[in-house]
mmCIF file of C-alpha atoms in Angstrom:
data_model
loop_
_atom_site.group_PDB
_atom_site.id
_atom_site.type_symbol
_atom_site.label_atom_id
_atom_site.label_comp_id
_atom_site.label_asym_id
_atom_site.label_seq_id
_atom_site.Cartn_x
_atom_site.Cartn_y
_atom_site.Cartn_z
ATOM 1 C CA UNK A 1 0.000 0.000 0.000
ATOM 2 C CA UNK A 2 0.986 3.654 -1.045
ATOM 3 C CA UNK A 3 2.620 5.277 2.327
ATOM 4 C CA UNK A 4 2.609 8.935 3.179
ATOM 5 C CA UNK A 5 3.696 10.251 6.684
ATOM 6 C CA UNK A 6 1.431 12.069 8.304
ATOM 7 C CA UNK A 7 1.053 15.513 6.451
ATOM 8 C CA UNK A 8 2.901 18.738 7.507
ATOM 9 C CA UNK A 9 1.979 22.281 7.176
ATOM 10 C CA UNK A 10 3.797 24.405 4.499
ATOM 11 C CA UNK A 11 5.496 27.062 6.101
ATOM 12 C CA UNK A 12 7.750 29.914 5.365
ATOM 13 C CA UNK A 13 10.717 29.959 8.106
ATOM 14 C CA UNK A 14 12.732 32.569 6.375
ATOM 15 C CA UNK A 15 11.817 35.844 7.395
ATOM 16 C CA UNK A 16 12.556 37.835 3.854
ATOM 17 C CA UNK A 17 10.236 35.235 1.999
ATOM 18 C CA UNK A 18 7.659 36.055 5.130
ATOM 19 C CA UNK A 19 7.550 40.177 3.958
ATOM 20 C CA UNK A 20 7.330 39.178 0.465
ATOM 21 C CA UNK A 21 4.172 37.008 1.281
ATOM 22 C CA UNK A 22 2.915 39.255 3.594
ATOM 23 C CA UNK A 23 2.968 41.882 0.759
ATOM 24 C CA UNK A 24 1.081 40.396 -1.358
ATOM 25 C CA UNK A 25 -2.013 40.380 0.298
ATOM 26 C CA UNK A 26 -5.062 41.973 -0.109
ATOM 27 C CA UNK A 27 -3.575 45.948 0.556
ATOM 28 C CA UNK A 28 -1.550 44.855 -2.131
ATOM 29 C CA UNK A 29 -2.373 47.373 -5.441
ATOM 30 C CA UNK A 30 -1.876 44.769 -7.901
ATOM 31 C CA UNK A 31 -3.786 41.964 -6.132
ATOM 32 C CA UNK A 32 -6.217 39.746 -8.164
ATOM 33 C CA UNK A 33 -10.069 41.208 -6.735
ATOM 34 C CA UNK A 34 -11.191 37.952 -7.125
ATOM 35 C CA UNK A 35 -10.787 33.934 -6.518
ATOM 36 C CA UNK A 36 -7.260 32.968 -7.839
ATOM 37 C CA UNK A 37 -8.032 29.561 -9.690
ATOM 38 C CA UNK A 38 -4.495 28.854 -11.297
ATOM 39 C CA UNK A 39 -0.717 29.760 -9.923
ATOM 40 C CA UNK A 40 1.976 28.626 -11.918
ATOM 41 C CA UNK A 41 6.420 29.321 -12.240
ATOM 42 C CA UNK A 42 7.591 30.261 -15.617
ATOM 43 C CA UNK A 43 8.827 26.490 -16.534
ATOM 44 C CA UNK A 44 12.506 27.850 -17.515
ATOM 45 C CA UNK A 45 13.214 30.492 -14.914
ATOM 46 C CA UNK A 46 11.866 31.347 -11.369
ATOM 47 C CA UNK A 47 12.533 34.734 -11.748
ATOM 48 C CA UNK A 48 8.612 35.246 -13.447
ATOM 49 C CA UNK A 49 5.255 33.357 -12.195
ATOM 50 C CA UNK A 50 1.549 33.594 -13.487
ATOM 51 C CA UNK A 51 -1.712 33.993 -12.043
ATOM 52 C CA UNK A 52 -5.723 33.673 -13.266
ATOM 53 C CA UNK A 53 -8.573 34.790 -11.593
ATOM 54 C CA UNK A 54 -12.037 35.115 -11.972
ATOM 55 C CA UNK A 55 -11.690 38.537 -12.252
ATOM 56 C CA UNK A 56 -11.277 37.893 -15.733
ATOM 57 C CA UNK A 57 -7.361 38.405 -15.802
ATOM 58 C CA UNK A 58 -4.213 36.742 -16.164
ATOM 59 C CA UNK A 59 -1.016 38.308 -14.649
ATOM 60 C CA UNK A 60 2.556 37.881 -15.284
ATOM 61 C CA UNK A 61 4.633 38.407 -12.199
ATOM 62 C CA UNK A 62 8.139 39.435 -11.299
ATOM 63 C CA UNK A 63 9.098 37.293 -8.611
ATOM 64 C CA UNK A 64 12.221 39.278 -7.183
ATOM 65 C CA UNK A 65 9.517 42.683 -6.898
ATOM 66 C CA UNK A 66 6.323 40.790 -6.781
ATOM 67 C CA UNK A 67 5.428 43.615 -9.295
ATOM 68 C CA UNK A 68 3.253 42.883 -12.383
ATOM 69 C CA UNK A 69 5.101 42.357 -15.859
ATOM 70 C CA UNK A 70 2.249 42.326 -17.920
ATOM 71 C CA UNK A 71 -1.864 42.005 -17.661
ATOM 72 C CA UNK A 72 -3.925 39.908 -19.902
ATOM 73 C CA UNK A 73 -7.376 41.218 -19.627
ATOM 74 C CA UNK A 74 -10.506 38.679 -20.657
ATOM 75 C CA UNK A 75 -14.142 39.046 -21.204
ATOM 76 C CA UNK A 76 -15.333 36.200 -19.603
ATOM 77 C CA UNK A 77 -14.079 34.424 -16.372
ATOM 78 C CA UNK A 78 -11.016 32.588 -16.137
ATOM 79 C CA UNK A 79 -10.928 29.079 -15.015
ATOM 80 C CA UNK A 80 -7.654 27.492 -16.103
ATOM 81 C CA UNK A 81 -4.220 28.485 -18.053
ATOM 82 C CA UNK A 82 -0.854 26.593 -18.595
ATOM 83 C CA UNK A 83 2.533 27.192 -19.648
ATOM 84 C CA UNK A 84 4.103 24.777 -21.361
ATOM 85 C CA UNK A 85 6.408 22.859 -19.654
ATOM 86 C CA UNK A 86 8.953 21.789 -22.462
ATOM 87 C CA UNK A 87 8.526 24.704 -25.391
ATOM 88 C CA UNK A 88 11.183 25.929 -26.695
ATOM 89 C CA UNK A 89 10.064 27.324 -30.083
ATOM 90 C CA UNK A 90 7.195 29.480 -28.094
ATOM 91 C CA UNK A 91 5.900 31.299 -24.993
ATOM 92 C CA UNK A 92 2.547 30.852 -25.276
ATOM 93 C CA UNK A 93 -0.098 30.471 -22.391
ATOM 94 C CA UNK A 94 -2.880 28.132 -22.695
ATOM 95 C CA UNK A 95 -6.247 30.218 -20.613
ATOM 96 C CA UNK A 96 -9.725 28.561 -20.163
ATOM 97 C CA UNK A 97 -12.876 30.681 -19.726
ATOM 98 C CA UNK A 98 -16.491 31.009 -19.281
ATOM 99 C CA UNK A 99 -16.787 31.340 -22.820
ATOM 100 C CA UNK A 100 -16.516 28.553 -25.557
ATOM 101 C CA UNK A 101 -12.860 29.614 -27.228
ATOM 102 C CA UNK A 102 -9.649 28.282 -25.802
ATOM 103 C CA UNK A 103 -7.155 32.003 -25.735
ATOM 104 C CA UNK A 104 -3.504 31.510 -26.347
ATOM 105 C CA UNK A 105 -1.393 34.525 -25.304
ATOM 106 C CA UNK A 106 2.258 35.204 -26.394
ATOM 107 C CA UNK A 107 4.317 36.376 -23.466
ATOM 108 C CA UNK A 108 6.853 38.080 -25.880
ATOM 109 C CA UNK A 109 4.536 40.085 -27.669
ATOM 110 C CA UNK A 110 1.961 40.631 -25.382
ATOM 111 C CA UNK A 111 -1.294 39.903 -27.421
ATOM 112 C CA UNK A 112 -3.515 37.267 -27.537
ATOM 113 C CA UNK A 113 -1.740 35.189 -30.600
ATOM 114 C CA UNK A 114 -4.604 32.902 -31.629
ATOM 115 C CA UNK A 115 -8.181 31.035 -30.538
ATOM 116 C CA UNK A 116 -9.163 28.232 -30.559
ATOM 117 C CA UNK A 117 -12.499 27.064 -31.488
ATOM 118 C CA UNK A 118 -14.110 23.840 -31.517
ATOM 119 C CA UNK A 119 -16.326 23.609 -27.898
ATOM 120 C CA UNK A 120 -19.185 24.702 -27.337
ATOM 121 C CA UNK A 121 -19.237 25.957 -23.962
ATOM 122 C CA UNK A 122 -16.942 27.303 -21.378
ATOM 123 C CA UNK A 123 -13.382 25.911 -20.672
ATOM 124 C CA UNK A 124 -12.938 24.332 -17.367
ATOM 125 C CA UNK A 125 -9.084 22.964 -17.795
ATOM 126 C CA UNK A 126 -6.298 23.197 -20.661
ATOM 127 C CA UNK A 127 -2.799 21.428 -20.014
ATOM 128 C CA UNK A 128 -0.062 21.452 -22.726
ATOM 129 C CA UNK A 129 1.695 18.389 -23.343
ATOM 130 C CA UNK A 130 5.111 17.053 -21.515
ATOM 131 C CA UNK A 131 6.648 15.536 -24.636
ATOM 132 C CA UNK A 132 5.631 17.945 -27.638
ATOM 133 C CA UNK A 133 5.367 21.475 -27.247
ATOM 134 C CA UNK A 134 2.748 22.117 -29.546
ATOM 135 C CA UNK A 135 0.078 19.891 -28.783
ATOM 136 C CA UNK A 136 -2.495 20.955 -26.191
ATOM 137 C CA UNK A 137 -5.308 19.451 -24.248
ATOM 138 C CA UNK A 138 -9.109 21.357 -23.329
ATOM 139 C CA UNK A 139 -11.835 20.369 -21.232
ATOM 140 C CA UNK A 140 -15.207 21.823 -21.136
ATOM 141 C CA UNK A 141 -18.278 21.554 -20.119
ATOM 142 C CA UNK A 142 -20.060 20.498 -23.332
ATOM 143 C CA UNK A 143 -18.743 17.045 -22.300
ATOM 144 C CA UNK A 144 -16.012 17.024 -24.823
ATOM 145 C CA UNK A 145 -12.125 17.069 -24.156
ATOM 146 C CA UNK A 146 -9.996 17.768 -27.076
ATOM 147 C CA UNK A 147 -6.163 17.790 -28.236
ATOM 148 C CA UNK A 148 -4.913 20.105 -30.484
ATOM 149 C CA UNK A 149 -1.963 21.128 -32.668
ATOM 150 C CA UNK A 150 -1.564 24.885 -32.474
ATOM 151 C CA UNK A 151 0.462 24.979 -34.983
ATOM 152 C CA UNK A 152 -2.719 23.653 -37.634
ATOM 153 C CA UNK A 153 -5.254 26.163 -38.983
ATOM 154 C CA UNK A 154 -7.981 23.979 -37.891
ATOM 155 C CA UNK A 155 -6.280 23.240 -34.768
ATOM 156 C CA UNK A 156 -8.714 20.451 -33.445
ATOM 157 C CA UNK A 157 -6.215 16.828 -34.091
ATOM 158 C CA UNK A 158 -8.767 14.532 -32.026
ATOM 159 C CA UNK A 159 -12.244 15.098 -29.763
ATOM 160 C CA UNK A 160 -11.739 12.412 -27.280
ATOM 161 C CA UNK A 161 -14.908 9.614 -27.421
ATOM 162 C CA UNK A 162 -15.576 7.406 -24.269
ATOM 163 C CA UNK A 163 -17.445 4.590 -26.978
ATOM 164 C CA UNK A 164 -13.739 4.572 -28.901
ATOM 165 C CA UNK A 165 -16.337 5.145 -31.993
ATOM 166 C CA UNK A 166 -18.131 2.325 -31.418
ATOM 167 C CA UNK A 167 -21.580 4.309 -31.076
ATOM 168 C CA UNK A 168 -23.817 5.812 -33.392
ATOM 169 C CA UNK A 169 -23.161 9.627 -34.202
ATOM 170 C CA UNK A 170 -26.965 9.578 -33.621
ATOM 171 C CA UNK A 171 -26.437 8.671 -29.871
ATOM 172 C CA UNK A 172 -26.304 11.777 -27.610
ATOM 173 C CA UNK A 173 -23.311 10.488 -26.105
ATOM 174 C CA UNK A 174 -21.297 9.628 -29.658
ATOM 175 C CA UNK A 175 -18.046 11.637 -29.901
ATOM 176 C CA UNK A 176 -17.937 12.682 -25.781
ATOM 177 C CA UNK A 177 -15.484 12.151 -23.143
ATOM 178 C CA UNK A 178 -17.716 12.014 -19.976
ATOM 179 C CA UNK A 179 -21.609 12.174 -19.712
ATOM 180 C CA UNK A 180 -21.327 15.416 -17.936
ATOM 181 C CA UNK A 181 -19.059 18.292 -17.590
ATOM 182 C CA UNK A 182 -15.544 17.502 -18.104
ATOM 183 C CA UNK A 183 -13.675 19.731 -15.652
ATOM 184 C CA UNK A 184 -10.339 18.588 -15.365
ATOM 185 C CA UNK A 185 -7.417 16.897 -17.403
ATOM 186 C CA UNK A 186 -3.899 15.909 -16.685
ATOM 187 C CA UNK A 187 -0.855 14.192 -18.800
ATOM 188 C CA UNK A 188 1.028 11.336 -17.433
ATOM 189 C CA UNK A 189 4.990 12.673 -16.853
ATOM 190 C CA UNK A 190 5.666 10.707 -19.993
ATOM 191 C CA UNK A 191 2.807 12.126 -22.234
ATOM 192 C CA UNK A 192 2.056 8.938 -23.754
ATOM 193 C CA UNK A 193 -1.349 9.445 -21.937
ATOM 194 C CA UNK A 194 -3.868 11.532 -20.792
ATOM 195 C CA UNK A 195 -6.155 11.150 -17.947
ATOM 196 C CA UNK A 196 -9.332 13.167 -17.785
ATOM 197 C CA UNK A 197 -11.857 13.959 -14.568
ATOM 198 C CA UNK A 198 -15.657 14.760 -15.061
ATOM 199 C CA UNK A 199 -19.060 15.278 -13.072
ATOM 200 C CA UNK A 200 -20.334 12.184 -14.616
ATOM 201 C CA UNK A 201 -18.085 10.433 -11.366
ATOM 202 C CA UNK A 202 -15.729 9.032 -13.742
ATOM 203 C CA UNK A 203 -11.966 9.132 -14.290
ATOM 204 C CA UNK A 204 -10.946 7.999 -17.628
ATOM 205 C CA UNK A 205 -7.278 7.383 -19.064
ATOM 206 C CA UNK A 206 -6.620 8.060 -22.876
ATOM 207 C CA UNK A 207 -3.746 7.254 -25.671
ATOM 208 C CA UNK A 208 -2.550 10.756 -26.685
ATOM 209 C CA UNK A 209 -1.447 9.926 -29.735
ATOM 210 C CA UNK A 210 -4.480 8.054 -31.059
ATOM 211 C CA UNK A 211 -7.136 9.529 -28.368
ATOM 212 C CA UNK A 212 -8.469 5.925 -27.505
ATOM 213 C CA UNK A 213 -10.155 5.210 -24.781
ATOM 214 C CA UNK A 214 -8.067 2.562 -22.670
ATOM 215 C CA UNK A 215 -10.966 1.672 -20.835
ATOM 216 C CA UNK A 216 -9.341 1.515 -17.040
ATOM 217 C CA UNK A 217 -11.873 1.058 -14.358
ATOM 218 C CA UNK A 218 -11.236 3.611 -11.826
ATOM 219 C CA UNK A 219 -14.516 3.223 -10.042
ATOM 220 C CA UNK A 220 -16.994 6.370 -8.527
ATOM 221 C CA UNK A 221 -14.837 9.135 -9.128
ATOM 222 C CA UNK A 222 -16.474 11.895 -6.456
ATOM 223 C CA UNK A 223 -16.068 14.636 -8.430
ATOM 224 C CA UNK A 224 -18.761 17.998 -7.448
ATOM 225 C CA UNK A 225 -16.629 20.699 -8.567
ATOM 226 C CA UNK A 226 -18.590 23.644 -10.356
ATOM 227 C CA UNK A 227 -15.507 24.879 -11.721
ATOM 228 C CA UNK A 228 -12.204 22.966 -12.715
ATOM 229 C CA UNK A 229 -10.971 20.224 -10.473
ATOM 230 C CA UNK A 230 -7.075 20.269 -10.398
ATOM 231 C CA UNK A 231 -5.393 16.627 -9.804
ATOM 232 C CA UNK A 232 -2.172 16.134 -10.247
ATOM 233 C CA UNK A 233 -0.069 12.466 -11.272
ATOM 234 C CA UNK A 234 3.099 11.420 -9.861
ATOM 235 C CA UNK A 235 6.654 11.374 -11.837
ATOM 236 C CA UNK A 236 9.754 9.034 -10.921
ATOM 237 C CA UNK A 237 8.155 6.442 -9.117
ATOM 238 C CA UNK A 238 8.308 3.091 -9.423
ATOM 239 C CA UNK A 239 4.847 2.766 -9.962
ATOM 240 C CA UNK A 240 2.740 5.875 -11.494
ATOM 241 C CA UNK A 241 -0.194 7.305 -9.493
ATOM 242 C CA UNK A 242 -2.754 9.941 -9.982
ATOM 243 C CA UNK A 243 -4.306 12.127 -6.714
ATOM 244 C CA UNK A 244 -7.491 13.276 -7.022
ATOM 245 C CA UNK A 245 -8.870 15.899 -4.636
ATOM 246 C CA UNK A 246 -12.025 13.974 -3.034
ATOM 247 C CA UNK A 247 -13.636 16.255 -0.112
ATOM 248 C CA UNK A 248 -11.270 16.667 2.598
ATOM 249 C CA UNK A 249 -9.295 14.177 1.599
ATOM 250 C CA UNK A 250 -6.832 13.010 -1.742
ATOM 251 C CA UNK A 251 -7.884 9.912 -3.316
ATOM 252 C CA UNK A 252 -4.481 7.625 -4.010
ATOM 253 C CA UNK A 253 -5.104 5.176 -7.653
ATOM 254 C CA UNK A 254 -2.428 3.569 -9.395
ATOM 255 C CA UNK A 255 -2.881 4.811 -13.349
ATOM 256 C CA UNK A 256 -2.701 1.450 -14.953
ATOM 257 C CA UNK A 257 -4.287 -0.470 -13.201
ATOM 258 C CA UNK A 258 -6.868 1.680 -12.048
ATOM 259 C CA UNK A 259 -6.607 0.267 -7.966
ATOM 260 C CA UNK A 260 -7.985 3.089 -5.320
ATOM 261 C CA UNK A 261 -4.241 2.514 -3.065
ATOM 262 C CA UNK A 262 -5.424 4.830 0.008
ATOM 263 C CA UNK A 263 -7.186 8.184 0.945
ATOM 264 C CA UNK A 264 -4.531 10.849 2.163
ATOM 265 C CA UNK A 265 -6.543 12.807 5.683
ATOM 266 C CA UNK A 266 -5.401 16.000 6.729
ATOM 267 C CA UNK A 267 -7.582 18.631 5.370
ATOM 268 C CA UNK A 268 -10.715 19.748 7.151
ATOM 269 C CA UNK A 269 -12.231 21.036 4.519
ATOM 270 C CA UNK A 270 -12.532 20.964 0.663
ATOM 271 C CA UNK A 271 -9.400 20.427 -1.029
ATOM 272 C CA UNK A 272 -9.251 22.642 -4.203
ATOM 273 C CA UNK A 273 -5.956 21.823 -5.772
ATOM 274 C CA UNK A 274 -2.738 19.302 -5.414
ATOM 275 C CA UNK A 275 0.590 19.216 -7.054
ATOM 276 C CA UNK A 276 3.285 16.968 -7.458
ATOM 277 C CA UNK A 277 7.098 17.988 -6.605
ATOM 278 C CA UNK A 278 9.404 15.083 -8.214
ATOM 279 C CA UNK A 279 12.620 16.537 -7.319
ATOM 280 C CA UNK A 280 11.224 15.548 -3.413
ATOM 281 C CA UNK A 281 8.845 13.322 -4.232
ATOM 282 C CA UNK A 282 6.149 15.596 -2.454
ATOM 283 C CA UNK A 283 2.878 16.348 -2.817
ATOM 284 C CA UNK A 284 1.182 19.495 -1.821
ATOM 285 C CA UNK A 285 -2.234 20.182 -1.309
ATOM 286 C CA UNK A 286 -4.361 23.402 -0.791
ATOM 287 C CA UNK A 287 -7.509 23.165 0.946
ATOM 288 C CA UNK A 288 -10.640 25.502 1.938
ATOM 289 C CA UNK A 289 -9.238 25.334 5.453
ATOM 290 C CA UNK A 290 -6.232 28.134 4.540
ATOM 291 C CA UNK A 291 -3.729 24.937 4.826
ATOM 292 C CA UNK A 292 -0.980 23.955 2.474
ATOM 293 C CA UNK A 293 -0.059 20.800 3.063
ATOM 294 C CA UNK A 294 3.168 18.847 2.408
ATOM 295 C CA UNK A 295 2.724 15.019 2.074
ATOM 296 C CA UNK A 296 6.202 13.166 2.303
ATOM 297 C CA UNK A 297 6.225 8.985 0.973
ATOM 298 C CA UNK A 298 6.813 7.233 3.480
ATOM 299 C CA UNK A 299 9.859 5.199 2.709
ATOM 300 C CA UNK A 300 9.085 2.005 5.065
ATOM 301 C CA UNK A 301 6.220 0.492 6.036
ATOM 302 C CA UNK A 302 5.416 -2.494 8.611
ATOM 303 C CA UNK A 303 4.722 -5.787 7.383
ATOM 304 C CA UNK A 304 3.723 -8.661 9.728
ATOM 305 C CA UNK A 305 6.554 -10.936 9.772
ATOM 306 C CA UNK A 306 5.835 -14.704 8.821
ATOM 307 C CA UNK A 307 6.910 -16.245 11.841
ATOM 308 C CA UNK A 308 5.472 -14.039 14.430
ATOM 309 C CA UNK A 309 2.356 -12.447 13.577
ATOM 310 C CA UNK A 310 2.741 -9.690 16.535
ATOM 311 C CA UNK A 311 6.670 -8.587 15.476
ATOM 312 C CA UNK A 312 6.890 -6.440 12.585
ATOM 313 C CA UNK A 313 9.560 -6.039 9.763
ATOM 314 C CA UNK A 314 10.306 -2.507 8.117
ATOM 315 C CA UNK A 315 10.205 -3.446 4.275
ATOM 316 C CA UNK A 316 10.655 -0.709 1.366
ATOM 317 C CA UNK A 317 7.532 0.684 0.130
ATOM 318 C CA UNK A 318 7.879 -0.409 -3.470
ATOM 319 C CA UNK A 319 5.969 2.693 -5.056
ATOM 320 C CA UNK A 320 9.312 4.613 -3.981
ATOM 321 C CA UNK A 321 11.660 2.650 -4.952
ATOM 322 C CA UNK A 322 14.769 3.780 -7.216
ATOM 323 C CA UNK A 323 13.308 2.963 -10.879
ATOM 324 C CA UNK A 324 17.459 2.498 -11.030
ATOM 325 C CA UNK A 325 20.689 0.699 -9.530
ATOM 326 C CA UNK A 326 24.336 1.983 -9.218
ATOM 327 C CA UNK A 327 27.184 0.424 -10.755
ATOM 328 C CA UNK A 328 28.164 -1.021 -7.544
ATOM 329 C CA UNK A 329 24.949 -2.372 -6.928
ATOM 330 C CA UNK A 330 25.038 -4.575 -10.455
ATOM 331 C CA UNK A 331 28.276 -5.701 -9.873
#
């Protein structure tokens, strides 16, 4: 079973990072007015972060004056955006909203570069892909989650169908991803797959490159969220997993196989968001309750031992194990 130690708070210790938090709160003049749905580090350099709201912006931030860089400015709500996390040919930013047409926005020029369109109602999640830095994924609420090459006029590659074709285009459901909203998508660290999340209770796994269904039985799925659910998947692990926010908790399942490993307790109430840190092998959760909290593997776990049932024997907990050996350890 998947081992965490017990959770700890997120702090900040060092008293310069403390006055640049505490000055960005809500006396601060460039502070979102709003609910802050997406946070996320410019993937090549720390020095610059991002930040969507619903009050229908997107800000680029210095992080060394926690000044603004540069303002998007929307008409709609804004759910979800992305940077990608391998592009090297482009600095665009991926942003979901209320309204039916995925935005990209070029952080060297400024503008909004091109649209997207191809749902038909708003965008709850958008992810770019870990292995090619042109191909994006959407989420919306008409049901349908799609992957796209911006680089095409037409843009749309594949719309995602849970039937893998093998319904009628007459059938409501033909040519859908979930039988409800989908409100949340997420590659595996490899790329070679895509998971998605929806209100239908349902967790489905995907091909990227062919958009089939791989059929995985997850199981219920608790999934209320009225806006986009962020889950996040492990990286460098022996075994892959996926954490789903679920209530106060984190539902544990292994990708593959689709087994629920654990619930991760800690919270008190909802838990909005989690993200995986594979340089630690952490995760991190935010919650409703103000709490970020760190979850560290837990390296060892107690097995009964076979010839005394009350004993106990500390045994590695295989979904942390090294994926690798040293040379010494071959030899």
């Amino acid at each position: 079973m998947l081992g965490f130690l017990s959770a700890r708070q997120a702090g900040l210790e060092d008293p310069l990072r403390l006055r640049r938090a505490e000055s960005t709160r809500r006396s601060h003049p460039d502070v979102h007015k709003y609910s802050v749905e997406t946070v996320q580090w410019y993937p090549h350099d720390t020095g610059m972060f991002t930040s969507s709201s619903f009050d229908k912006t997107l800000k680029v931030w210095d992080t060394n004056t926690l000044q603004i860089a540069d303002v998007f400015n929307f008409e709609e709500t804004v759910y979800s955006h992305h940077m990608s996390p391998v592009a090297t040919k482009h600095c665009l930013v991926a942003v979901g909203t209320r309204g039916p047409k995925v935005q990209l926005c070029d952080l060297k020029s400024g503008s909004c570069s091109h649209i997207l369109q191809g749902h038909r109602q708003e965008i709850l999640a958008v992810s770019w892909s870990p292995r090619y830095e042109y191909i994006l994924a959407t989420a919306s609420a008409d049901s349908r989650a799609k992957l796209w090459d911006v680089r095409r006029a037409s843009g749309c590659l594949i719309t995602l169908d849970q039937h893998n074709g093998k319904k009628s285009q007459a059938v409501e459901s033909a040519n859908t991803a979930h039988n409800g909203k989908v409100n949340g998508l997420c590659f595996t660290s490899d790329g070679l797959h895509l998971l998605t999340v929806g209100t239908d209770n349902r967790m489905r796994l995907w091909n990227s490159s062919n958009g089939e269904n791989t059929l995985v039985n997850y199981g219920k799925v608790y999934n209320d969220s009225r806006k986009g659910l962020k889950f996040t998947v492990s990286s460098g692990c022996s075994s892959e997993f996926v954490f789903v926010p679920y209530g106060s908790t984190i539902a544990v399942y292994t990708i593959y196989s689709g087994e629920q490993i654990t619930m991760l307790k800690g919270h008190y109430k909802t838990v909005d968001c989690c993200v995986f840190q594979s340089n630690f092998q952490e995760l991190y959760s935010g919650s409703r309750d103000c709490n970020i909290l760190a979850w560290v593997p837990s390296l060892c776990e107690s097995v009964p031992d076979a010839d005394d049932e009350t004993s106990t024997r500390s045994q590695l907990n295989p979904a942390f194990e090294d994926a690798w050996s040293s040379s010494d350890e071959e030899g």
